[in-house]
Coordinates of C-alpha atoms in Angstrom, one line a residue:
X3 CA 28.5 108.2 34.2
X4 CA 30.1 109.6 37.0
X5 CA 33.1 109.6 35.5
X6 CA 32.3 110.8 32.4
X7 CA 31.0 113.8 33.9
X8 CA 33.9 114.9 35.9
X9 CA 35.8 114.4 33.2
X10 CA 33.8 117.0 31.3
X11 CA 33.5 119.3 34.4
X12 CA 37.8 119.2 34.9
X13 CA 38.8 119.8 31.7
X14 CA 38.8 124.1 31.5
X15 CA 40.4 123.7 34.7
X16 CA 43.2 120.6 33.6
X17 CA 43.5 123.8 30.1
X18 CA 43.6 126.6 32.7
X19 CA 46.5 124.5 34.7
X20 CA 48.3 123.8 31.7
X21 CA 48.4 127.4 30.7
X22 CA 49.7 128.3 34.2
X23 CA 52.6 125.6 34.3
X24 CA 53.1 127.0 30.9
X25 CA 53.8 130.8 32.2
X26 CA 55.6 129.5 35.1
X27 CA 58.1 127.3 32.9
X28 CA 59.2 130.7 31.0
X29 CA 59.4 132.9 34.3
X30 CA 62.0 129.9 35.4
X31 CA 64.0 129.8 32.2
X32 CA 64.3 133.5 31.6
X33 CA 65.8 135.8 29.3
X34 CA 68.0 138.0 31.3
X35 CA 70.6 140.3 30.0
X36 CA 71.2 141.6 26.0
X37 CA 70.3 138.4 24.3
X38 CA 71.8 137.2 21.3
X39 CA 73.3 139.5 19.9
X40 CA 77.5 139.7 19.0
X41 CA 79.9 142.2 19.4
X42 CA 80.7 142.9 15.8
X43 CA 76.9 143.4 14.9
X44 CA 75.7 145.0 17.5
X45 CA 77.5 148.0 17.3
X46 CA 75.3 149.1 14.3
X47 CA 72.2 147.9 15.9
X48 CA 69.6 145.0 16.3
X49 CA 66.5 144.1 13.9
X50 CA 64.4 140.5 15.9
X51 CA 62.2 138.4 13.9
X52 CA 59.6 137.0 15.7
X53 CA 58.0 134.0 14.1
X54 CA 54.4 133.2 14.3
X55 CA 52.3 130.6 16.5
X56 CA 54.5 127.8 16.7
X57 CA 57.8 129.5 15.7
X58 CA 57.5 126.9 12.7
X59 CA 60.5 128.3 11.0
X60 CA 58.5 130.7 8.6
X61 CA 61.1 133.5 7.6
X62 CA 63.6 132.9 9.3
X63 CA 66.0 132.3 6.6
X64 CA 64.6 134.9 4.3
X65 CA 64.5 137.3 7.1
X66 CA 68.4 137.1 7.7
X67 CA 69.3 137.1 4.1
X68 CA 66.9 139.9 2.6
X69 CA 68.2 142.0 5.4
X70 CA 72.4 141.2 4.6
X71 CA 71.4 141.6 0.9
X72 CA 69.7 145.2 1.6
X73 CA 73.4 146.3 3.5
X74 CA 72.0 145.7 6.9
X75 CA 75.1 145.9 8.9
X76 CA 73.2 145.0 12.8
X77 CA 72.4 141.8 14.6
X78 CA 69.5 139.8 13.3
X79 CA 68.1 137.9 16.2
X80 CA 65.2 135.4 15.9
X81 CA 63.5 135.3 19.1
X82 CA 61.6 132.2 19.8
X83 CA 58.4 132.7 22.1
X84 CA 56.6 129.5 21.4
X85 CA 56.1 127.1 24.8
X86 CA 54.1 124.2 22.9
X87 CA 55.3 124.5 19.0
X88 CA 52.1 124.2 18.2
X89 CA 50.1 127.0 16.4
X90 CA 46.2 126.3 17.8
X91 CA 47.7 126.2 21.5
X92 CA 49.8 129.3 21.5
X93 CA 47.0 130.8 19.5
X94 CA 45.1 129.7 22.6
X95 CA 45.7 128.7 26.1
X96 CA 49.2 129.7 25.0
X97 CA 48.4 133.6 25.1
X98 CA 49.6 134.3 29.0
X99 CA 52.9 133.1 27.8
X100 CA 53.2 135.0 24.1
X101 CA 52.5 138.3 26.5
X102 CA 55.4 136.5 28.9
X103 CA 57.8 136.5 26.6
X104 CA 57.1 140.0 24.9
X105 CA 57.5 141.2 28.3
X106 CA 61.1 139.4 28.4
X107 CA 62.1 141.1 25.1
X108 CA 61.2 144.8 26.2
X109 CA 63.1 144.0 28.9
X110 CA 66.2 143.0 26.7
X111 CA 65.7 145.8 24.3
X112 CA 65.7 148.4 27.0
X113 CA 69.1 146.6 28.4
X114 CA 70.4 146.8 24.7
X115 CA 69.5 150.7 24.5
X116 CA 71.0 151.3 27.8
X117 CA 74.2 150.0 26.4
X118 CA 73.9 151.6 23.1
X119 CA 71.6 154.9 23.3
X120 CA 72.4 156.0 19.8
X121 CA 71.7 152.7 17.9
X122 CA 68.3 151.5 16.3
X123 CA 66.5 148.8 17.4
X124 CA 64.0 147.2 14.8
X125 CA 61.2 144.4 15.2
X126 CA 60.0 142.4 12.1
X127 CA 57.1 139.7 13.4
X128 CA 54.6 137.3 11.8
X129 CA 51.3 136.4 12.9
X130 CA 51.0 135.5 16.6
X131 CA 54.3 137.1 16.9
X132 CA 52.9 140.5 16.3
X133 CA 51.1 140.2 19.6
X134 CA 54.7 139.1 21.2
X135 CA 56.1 142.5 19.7
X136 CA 53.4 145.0 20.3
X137 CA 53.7 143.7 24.0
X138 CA 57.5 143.7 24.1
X139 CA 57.0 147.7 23.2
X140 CA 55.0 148.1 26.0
X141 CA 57.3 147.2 28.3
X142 CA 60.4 148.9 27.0
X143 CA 61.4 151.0 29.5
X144 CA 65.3 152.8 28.1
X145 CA 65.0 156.7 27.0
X146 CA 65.9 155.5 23.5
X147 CA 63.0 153.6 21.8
X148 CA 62.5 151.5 19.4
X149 CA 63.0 152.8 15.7
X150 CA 60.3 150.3 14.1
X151 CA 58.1 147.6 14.2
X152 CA 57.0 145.6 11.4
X153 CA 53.8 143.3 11.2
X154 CA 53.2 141.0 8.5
X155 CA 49.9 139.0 8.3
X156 CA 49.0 139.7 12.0
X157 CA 46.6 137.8 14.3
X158 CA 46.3 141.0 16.7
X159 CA 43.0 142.5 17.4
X160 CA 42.7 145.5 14.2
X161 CA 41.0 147.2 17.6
X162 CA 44.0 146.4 19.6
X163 CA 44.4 150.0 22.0
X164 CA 48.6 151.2 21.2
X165 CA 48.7 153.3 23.2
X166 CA 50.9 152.2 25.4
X167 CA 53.2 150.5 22.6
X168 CA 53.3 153.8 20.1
X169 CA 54.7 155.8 23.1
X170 CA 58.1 153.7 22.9
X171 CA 58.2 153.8 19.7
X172 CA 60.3 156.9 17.8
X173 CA 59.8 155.6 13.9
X174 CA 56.8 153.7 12.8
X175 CA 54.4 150.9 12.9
X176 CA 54.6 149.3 9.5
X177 CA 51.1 147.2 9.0
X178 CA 51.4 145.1 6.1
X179 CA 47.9 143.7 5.7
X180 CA 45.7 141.5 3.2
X181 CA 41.9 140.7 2.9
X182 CA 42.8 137.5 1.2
X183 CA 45.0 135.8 4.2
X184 CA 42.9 132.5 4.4
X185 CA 44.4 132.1 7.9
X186 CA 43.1 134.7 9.3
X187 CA 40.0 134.6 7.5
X188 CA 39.4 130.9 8.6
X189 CA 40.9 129.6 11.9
X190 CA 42.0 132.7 13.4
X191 CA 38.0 134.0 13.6
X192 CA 37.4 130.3 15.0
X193 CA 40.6 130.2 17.5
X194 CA 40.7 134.0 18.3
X195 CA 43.5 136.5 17.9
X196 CA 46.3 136.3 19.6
X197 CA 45.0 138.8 22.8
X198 CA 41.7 136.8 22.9
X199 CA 38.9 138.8 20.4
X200 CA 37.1 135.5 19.2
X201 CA 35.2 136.4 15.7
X202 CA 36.7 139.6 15.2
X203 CA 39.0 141.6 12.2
X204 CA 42.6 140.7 12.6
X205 CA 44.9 143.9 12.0
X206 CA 46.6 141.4 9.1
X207 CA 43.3 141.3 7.4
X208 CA 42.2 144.5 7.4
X209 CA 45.2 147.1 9.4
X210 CA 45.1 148.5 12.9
X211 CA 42.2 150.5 13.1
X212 CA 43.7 152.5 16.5
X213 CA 42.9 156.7 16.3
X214 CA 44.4 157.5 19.9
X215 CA 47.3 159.4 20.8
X216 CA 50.1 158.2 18.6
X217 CA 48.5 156.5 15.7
X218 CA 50.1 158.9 13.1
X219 CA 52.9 156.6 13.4
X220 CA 51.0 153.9 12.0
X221 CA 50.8 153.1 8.2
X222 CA 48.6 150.4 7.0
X223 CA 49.9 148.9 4.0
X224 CA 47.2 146.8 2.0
X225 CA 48.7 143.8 -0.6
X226 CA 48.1 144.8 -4.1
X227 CA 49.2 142.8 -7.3
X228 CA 52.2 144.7 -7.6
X229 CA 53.9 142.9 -4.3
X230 CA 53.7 139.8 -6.4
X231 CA 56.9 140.4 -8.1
X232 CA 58.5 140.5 -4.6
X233 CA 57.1 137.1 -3.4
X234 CA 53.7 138.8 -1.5
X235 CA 51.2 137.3 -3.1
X236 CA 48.5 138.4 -0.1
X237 CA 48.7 135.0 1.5
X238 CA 49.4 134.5 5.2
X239 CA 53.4 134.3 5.8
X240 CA 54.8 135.1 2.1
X241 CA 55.0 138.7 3.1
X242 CA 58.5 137.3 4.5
X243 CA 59.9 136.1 1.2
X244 CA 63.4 137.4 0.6
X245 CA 62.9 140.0 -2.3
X246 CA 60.1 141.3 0.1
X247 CA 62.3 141.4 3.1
X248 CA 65.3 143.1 0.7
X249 CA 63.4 145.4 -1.6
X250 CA 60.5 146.7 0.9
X251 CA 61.0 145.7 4.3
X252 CA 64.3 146.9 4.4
X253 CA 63.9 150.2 3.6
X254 CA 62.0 151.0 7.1
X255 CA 64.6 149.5 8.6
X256 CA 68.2 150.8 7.0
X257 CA 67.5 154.3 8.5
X258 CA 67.3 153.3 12.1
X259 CA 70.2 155.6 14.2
X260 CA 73.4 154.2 14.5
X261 CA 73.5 152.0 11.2
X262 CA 75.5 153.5 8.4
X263 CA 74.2 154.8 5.5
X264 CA 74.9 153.9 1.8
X265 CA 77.5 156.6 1.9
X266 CA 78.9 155.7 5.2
X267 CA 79.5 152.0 3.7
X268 CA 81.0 153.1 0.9
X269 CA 83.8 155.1 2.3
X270 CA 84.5 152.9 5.1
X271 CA 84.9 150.2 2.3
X272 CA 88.0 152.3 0.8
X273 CA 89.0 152.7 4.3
X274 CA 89.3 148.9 4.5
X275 CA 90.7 148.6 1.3
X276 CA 93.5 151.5 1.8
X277 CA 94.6 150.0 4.7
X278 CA 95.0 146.4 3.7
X279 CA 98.4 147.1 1.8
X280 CA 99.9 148.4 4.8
X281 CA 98.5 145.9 7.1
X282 CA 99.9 143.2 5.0
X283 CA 103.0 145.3 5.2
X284 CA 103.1 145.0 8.5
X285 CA 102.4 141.4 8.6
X286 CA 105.4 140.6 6.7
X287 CA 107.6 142.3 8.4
X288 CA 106.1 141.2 12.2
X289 CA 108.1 139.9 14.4
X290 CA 107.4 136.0 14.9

């Protein structure tokens, strides 16, 4: 009997030292300095994808290609905030370190914008990973902000206060949002969101509800049956199908500073094109 009951009695406090070595373990590992981004990219900005609780792999593909297809010339990072790969426990005790890691990509955004002032920096995110990029926003701290930030199916609070996010953000907040997501309809109510409001509206259900300061930026987008052609068929993650990601998404995204446009692309492809003849030239007649 005895111990039964201390068994009982321990286990919020075993969950509330698991969520603490949790924390910890990302404060030790880090995520100093401009992340993964290359060279080549860079120079015509960054978009991140941050996948939902778990970082189960939903997107990530058709994140990267929708984007290339669109003309999206920058660096497409996927940035993995998941401590436990599994969806109930980030969803849960694994909140402390979602708002760890958001934290850790403000930080590398800001380093990024101090590098490249006149870029654009973009965040697409899924779910839990909403919560992981409203709280990166927060804690940018470069002159330039970020251009926009896209949530899809998102397990934030719909009361969430963005205050504090909105005011680094110089574009939008694109809220693409569905009354039929079963997920957030079902276990999210159960679980909570993702910053701890047990049994209330997720902003993926029914769009962030925030009027303070700032909240012209946001747009709400509701699904309607004409997103089905594009994959979006109001469900949970399909919102990140590829024709989505190329034909909608996009277009938030391909007017950020620093990336060319449509015209830009063109005439630096007969740039490339003019000059290929004489590099050749040149090739040939190098010196071995």
């Amino acid at each position: 009997m005895n111990t039964s009951v201390y068994s009982i009695d321990s286990r919020p406090r075993r969950l509330c030292m698991l969520a603490v070595g949790i924390v910890l373990n990302l404060l030790a590992s880090g995520c100093g300095g401009l992340g993964g981004g290359s060279s080549a990219t860079d120079i015509f900005g960054r978009t991140y994808y941050i996948d939902g609780a778990g970082n189960w792999g939903f997107g990530v593909a058709e994140i990267q290609n929708g984007l290339r297809r669109a003309g999206y010339k920058g660096s497409i990072i996927n940035y993995r905030w998941s401590p436990t790969l599994n969806p109930a426990l980030d969803q849960t005790i694994g909140r402390p370190a979602a708002r760890v890691r958001g934290a850790e990509l403000g930080r590398e955004i800001s380093a990024y914008l101090q590098k490249y002032p006149d870029n654009g920096v973009n965040i697409i995110c899924l779910s839990a990973g909403t919560g992981v990029g409203v709280w990166a926003c927060e804690t940018i701290t470069s002159r330039t902000k970020l251009h926009a930030l896209i949530m899809l199916g998102s397990s934030l609070s719909a009361d969430y206060d963005m205050q504090l996010a909105l005011r680094n953000i110089a574009g939008g907040v694109w809220v693409y949002h569905s009354p039929y997501d079963q997920i957030l309809q079902g276990p999210v109510r159960t679980l909570g969101t993702i910053d701890g409001q047990i049994g209330g509206e997720a902003a993926g259900a029914i769009g962030l509800q925030y009027k303070g300061p700032g909240g012209e930026k946001i747009t709400n987008i509701r699904w309607s049956p004409r997103y089905e052609r594009y994959g979006w068929t109001g469900a949970h993650t399909d919102a990140t199908s590829e024709p989505m990601v190329q034909k909608v998404l996009a277009q938030h995204i391909l007017t950020a500073p620093g990336h060319p446009s449509a015209a830009d692309q063109t005439a630096l492809s007969f740039e490339i094109a003019a000059a290929r003849p004489i590099m050749l030239l040149a090739g040939h007649f190098a010196l071995p």
